[in-house]
């Protein structure tokens, strides 16, 4: 008999057809996320779960006695309890690769928008505030030929570096758990210790995955090291940054601006003080959100899930859950 899977997020019809060829399935057809209670019901007899960054906790696994594989339509898997999955020998997969250029484009959009005050000045024009003789009031900071510091030089970091180096003539520095000699050669990127990178960068892009080690890795001490003209961009996970410290740095103008695709609490609350600051560009966690890329991510995730349930090694097993890890 075909294995039973639950699809917890709407997927394109071709992805659903692919799953139907290999599995029996039920699905959540709404755009609002499924509740814990509904998910628990659906997982009572499911062997596979297709999710999009949803929480997979030890408690959820206790309600899913037959579960063998969880596949997320995202590169991030910080919502998975990896120890609990390991203890149950549950295969976990993600979708690295297909989204790199799309996320790198968005990071560049945030860098440009924050540096040149695009959203702030868009409102200024639309609200009829544009007058002659503005002098230096509308000045921003340059992007081209500046120093870019990338924290987390994975594939997305490299895609950002490529745009920066070869499109904008920027100088690339990076900080990563491991040195990347190939990136250093290809992108003329220079490895720097974190503090050094923070002191010398004009643009700081945070792309590190969220782990216990990276939670709040950028806080008051780190913002204090940045230049007063620095632009800070976070497109990783909100919890990698101490948001109160970021808010203070922006309010006190100890850094120039920030571009944020992610927040400590999502959806961001209207009362979040970051939202009332002119020098922040905010987006609703849309790094990979183009139709083409999200469709490809859904197909990659479905292929991972089917492979896992058929007893093959899926193309993208989460590194911490690989047999050899
Ligand atoms: C991911 O895939 O983890 C991204 O954050 C989604 O945009």
Short mmCIF file of N, CA and C in Angstrom, two decimals, residues 118-206:
data_model
loop_
_atom_site.label_atom_id
_atom_site.label_comp_id
_atom_site.label_asym_id
_atom_site.label_seq_id
_atom_site.Cartn_x
_atom_site.Cartn_y
_atom_site.Cartn_z
N UNK A 118 14.71 54.26 0.48
CA UNK A 118 13.69 54.16 -0.57
C UNK A 118 12.26 54.17 0.00
N UNK A 119 12.01 53.38 1.04
CA UNK A 119 10.62 53.32 1.53
C UNK A 119 10.26 54.61 2.29
N UNK A 120 11.21 55.13 3.03
CA UNK A 120 10.97 56.39 3.77
C UNK A 120 10.64 57.51 2.77
N UNK A 121 11.43 57.59 1.70
CA UNK A 121 11.24 58.71 0.77
C UNK A 121 10.06 58.47 -0.18
N UNK A 122 9.70 57.23 -0.35
CA UNK A 122 8.48 56.92 -1.11
C UNK A 122 7.27 57.51 -0.37
N UNK A 123 7.23 57.29 0.95
CA UNK A 123 6.12 57.86 1.74
C UNK A 123 6.17 59.38 1.70
N UNK A 124 7.35 59.91 1.74
CA UNK A 124 7.55 61.37 1.74
C UNK A 124 6.96 62.00 0.48
N UNK A 125 7.22 61.35 -0.67
CA UNK A 125 6.68 61.88 -1.93
C UNK A 125 5.15 61.71 -1.94
N UNK A 126 4.70 60.51 -1.57
CA UNK A 126 3.25 60.23 -1.65
C UNK A 126 2.45 61.08 -0.66
N UNK A 127 3.09 61.48 0.43
CA UNK A 127 2.38 62.31 1.41
C UNK A 127 2.48 63.80 1.07
N UNK A 128 3.01 64.11 -0.11
CA UNK A 128 3.05 65.51 -0.57
C UNK A 128 4.05 66.38 0.17
N UNK A 129 5.10 65.74 0.75
CA UNK A 129 6.06 66.56 1.52
C UNK A 129 7.23 67.07 0.70
N UNK A 130 7.30 66.69 -0.56
CA UNK A 130 8.46 67.02 -1.40
C UNK A 130 8.42 68.51 -1.78
N UNK A 131 9.47 69.21 -1.33
CA UNK A 131 9.56 70.64 -1.66
C UNK A 131 10.90 70.89 -2.32
N UNK A 132 11.05 72.05 -2.94
CA UNK A 132 12.36 72.38 -3.54
C UNK A 132 13.35 72.71 -2.42
N UNK A 133 14.64 72.57 -2.73
CA UNK A 133 15.68 73.02 -1.80
C UNK A 133 15.78 72.16 -0.57
N UNK A 134 15.78 70.86 -0.75
CA UNK A 134 15.85 69.95 0.40
C UNK A 134 17.26 69.82 0.96
N UNK A 135 18.25 70.32 0.21
CA UNK A 135 19.64 70.24 0.69
C UNK A 135 20.02 68.80 0.98
N UNK A 136 20.68 68.59 2.13
CA UNK A 136 21.19 67.24 2.42
C UNK A 136 20.18 66.38 3.19
N UNK A 137 18.96 66.87 3.39
CA UNK A 137 17.99 66.14 4.23
C UNK A 137 17.61 64.78 3.66
N UNK A 138 17.78 64.64 2.34
CA UNK A 138 17.35 63.39 1.73
C UNK A 138 18.52 62.47 1.39
N UNK A 139 19.70 62.83 1.84
CA UNK A 139 20.88 62.03 1.49
C UNK A 139 20.82 60.65 2.12
N UNK A 140 21.33 59.70 1.36
CA UNK A 140 21.52 58.37 1.90
C UNK A 140 23.00 58.04 1.93
N UNK A 141 23.32 56.74 1.91
CA UNK A 141 24.73 56.33 1.82
C UNK A 141 24.90 55.46 0.56
N UNK A 142 26.11 55.51 0.00
CA UNK A 142 26.37 54.71 -1.21
C UNK A 142 26.46 53.23 -0.89
N UNK A 143 26.12 52.45 -1.92
CA UNK A 143 26.27 50.99 -1.82
C UNK A 143 27.51 50.56 -2.62
N UNK A 144 27.61 51.08 -3.84
CA UNK A 144 28.69 50.65 -4.73
C UNK A 144 30.07 50.94 -4.12
N UNK A 145 30.97 50.02 -4.33
CA UNK A 145 32.36 50.13 -3.88
C UNK A 145 32.55 50.23 -2.36
N UNK A 146 31.50 49.90 -1.61
CA UNK A 146 31.64 49.92 -0.15
C UNK A 146 32.04 48.52 0.34
N UNK A 147 32.26 48.43 1.65
CA UNK A 147 32.69 47.14 2.23
C UNK A 147 31.47 46.38 2.74
N UNK A 148 31.32 45.16 2.25
CA UNK A 148 30.21 44.32 2.68
C UNK A 148 30.72 43.21 3.59
N UNK A 149 30.13 43.09 4.77
CA UNK A 149 30.48 42.02 5.70
C UNK A 149 29.33 41.02 5.75
N UNK A 150 29.62 39.77 5.40
CA UNK A 150 28.57 38.75 5.41
C UNK A 150 28.81 37.81 6.59
N UNK A 151 27.80 37.67 7.42
CA UNK A 151 27.91 36.74 8.55
C UNK A 151 27.10 35.51 8.18
N UNK A 152 27.77 34.39 7.97
CA UNK A 152 27.10 33.17 7.50
C UNK A 152 27.28 33.04 6.00
N UNK A 153 28.45 32.50 5.61
CA UNK A 153 28.77 32.43 4.18
C UNK A 153 28.35 31.06 3.63
N UNK A 154 27.03 30.82 3.64
CA UNK A 154 26.51 29.63 2.97
C UNK A 154 26.24 29.98 1.52
N UNK A 155 25.36 29.17 0.89
CA UNK A 155 25.09 29.41 -0.53
C UNK A 155 24.45 30.77 -0.76
N UNK A 156 23.54 31.17 0.14
CA UNK A 156 22.87 32.46 -0.05
C UNK A 156 23.88 33.59 0.16
N UNK A 157 24.71 33.43 1.18
CA UNK A 157 25.76 34.43 1.42
C UNK A 157 26.64 34.59 0.18
N UNK A 158 26.98 33.48 -0.43
CA UNK A 158 27.82 33.55 -1.64
C UNK A 158 27.09 34.24 -2.79
N UNK A 159 25.78 33.97 -2.90
CA UNK A 159 25.01 34.62 -3.98
C UNK A 159 24.93 36.13 -3.76
N UNK A 160 24.87 36.54 -2.49
CA UNK A 160 24.88 37.98 -2.18
C UNK A 160 26.26 38.56 -2.53
N UNK A 161 27.30 37.81 -2.14
CA UNK A 161 28.67 38.28 -2.38
C UNK A 161 28.93 38.44 -3.88
N UNK A 162 28.39 37.52 -4.67
CA UNK A 162 28.60 37.58 -6.12
C UNK A 162 27.99 38.87 -6.69
N UNK A 163 26.77 39.16 -6.28
CA UNK A 163 26.13 40.40 -6.75
C UNK A 163 26.94 41.61 -6.31
N UNK A 164 27.36 41.58 -5.06
CA UNK A 164 28.05 42.73 -4.48
C UNK A 164 29.40 42.96 -5.16
N UNK A 165 30.14 41.86 -5.36
CA UNK A 165 31.51 41.99 -5.89
C UNK A 165 31.50 42.39 -7.36
N UNK A 166 30.68 41.63 -8.14
CA UNK A 166 30.77 41.80 -9.59
C UNK A 166 29.74 42.78 -10.15
N UNK A 167 28.67 43.05 -9.40
CA UNK A 167 27.68 44.03 -9.86
C UNK A 167 27.94 45.42 -9.30
N UNK A 168 28.38 45.46 -8.04
CA UNK A 168 28.48 46.76 -7.35
C UNK A 168 29.91 47.12 -6.96
N UNK A 169 30.86 46.29 -7.36
CA UNK A 169 32.26 46.58 -7.07
C UNK A 169 32.56 46.67 -5.58
N UNK A 170 31.79 45.93 -4.77
CA UNK A 170 32.01 46.01 -3.32
C UNK A 170 33.17 45.12 -2.90
N UNK A 171 33.73 45.45 -1.75
CA UNK A 171 34.79 44.62 -1.16
C UNK A 171 34.11 43.65 -0.20
N UNK A 172 34.43 42.35 -0.29
CA UNK A 172 33.69 41.36 0.51
C UNK A 172 34.53 40.85 1.68
N UNK A 173 33.93 40.92 2.87
CA UNK A 173 34.52 40.26 4.04
C UNK A 173 33.47 39.26 4.52
N UNK A 174 33.90 38.21 5.17
CA UNK A 174 32.90 37.29 5.70
C UNK A 174 33.37 36.67 7.00
N UNK A 175 32.37 36.25 7.78
CA UNK A 175 32.63 35.49 9.00
C UNK A 175 31.76 34.25 8.93
N UNK A 176 32.35 33.10 9.21
CA UNK A 176 31.64 31.84 9.09
C UNK A 176 32.27 30.87 10.08
N UNK A 177 31.52 29.81 10.43
CA UNK A 177 32.10 28.80 11.32
C UNK A 177 33.36 28.20 10.72
N UNK A 178 33.31 27.94 9.40
CA UNK A 178 34.49 27.38 8.71
C UNK A 178 34.92 28.33 7.62
N UNK A 179 36.23 28.41 7.40
CA UNK A 179 36.73 29.21 6.28
C UNK A 179 36.24 28.60 4.97
N UNK A 180 36.07 29.42 3.95
CA UNK A 180 35.61 28.96 2.63
C UNK A 180 36.64 29.35 1.58
N UNK A 181 37.70 28.56 1.44
CA UNK A 181 38.78 28.95 0.52
C UNK A 181 38.30 29.17 -0.91
N UNK A 182 37.32 28.37 -1.34
CA UNK A 182 36.82 28.50 -2.71
C UNK A 182 36.11 29.86 -2.90
N UNK A 183 35.31 30.23 -1.89
CA UNK A 183 34.62 31.53 -1.96
C UNK A 183 35.65 32.66 -1.90
N UNK A 184 36.67 32.46 -1.11
CA UNK A 184 37.71 33.49 -1.00
C UNK A 184 38.35 33.73 -2.36
N UNK A 185 38.55 32.63 -3.09
CA UNK A 185 39.20 32.74 -4.39
C UNK A 185 38.24 33.33 -5.43
N UNK A 186 37.05 32.72 -5.53
CA UNK A 186 36.09 33.12 -6.57
C UNK A 186 35.57 34.54 -6.38
N UNK A 187 35.32 34.90 -5.12
CA UNK A 187 34.62 36.16 -4.84
C UNK A 187 35.57 37.21 -4.27
N UNK A 188 36.84 36.85 -4.24
CA UNK A 188 37.85 37.75 -3.65
C UNK A 188 37.38 38.17 -2.25
N UNK A 189 36.84 37.20 -1.52
CA UNK A 189 36.30 37.49 -0.19
C UNK A 189 37.39 37.26 0.86
N UNK A 190 37.36 38.10 1.89
CA UNK A 190 38.39 38.01 2.93
C UNK A 190 37.75 37.53 4.23
N UNK A 191 38.31 36.50 4.85
CA UNK A 191 37.78 36.02 6.12
C UNK A 191 38.17 36.99 7.24
N UNK A 192 37.23 37.36 8.09
CA UNK A 192 37.52 38.22 9.24
C UNK A 192 36.88 37.65 10.49
N UNK A 193 37.50 37.85 11.63
CA UNK A 193 36.84 37.53 12.89
C UNK A 193 35.63 38.45 13.03
N UNK A 194 34.63 37.99 13.79
CA UNK A 194 33.36 38.73 13.83
C UNK A 194 33.54 40.20 14.22
N UNK A 195 34.28 40.45 15.30
CA UNK A 195 34.40 41.83 15.78
C UNK A 195 35.05 42.72 14.73
N UNK A 196 36.04 42.16 14.08
CA UNK A 196 36.76 42.88 13.05
C UNK A 196 35.83 43.22 11.88
N UNK A 197 35.04 42.22 11.50
CA UNK A 197 34.08 42.43 10.41
C UNK A 197 33.08 43.53 10.78
N UNK A 198 32.59 43.50 12.02
CA UNK A 198 31.58 44.48 12.44
C UNK A 198 32.17 45.90 12.43
N UNK A 199 33.42 46.01 12.85
CA UNK A 199 34.07 47.33 12.89
C UNK A 199 34.28 47.93 11.52
N UNK A 200 34.58 47.08 10.54
CA UNK A 200 35.04 47.61 9.26
C UNK A 200 34.02 47.61 8.14
N UNK A 201 32.86 46.98 8.35
CA UNK A 201 31.90 46.86 7.25
C UNK A 201 31.02 48.11 7.13
N UNK A 202 30.69 48.46 5.89
CA UNK A 202 29.68 49.50 5.65
C UNK A 202 28.29 48.87 5.62
N UNK A 203 28.24 47.62 5.13
CA UNK A 203 26.98 46.86 5.10
C UNK A 203 27.23 45.55 5.81
N UNK A 204 26.32 45.18 6.68
CA UNK A 204 26.45 43.90 7.38
C UNK A 204 25.21 43.08 7.08
N UNK A 205 25.42 41.93 6.47
CA UNK A 205 24.30 41.06 6.12
C UNK A 205 24.39 39.80 6.98
N UNK A 206 23.31 39.54 7.72
CA UNK A 206 23.29 38.38 8.61
C UNK A 206 22.49 37.26 7.94
#
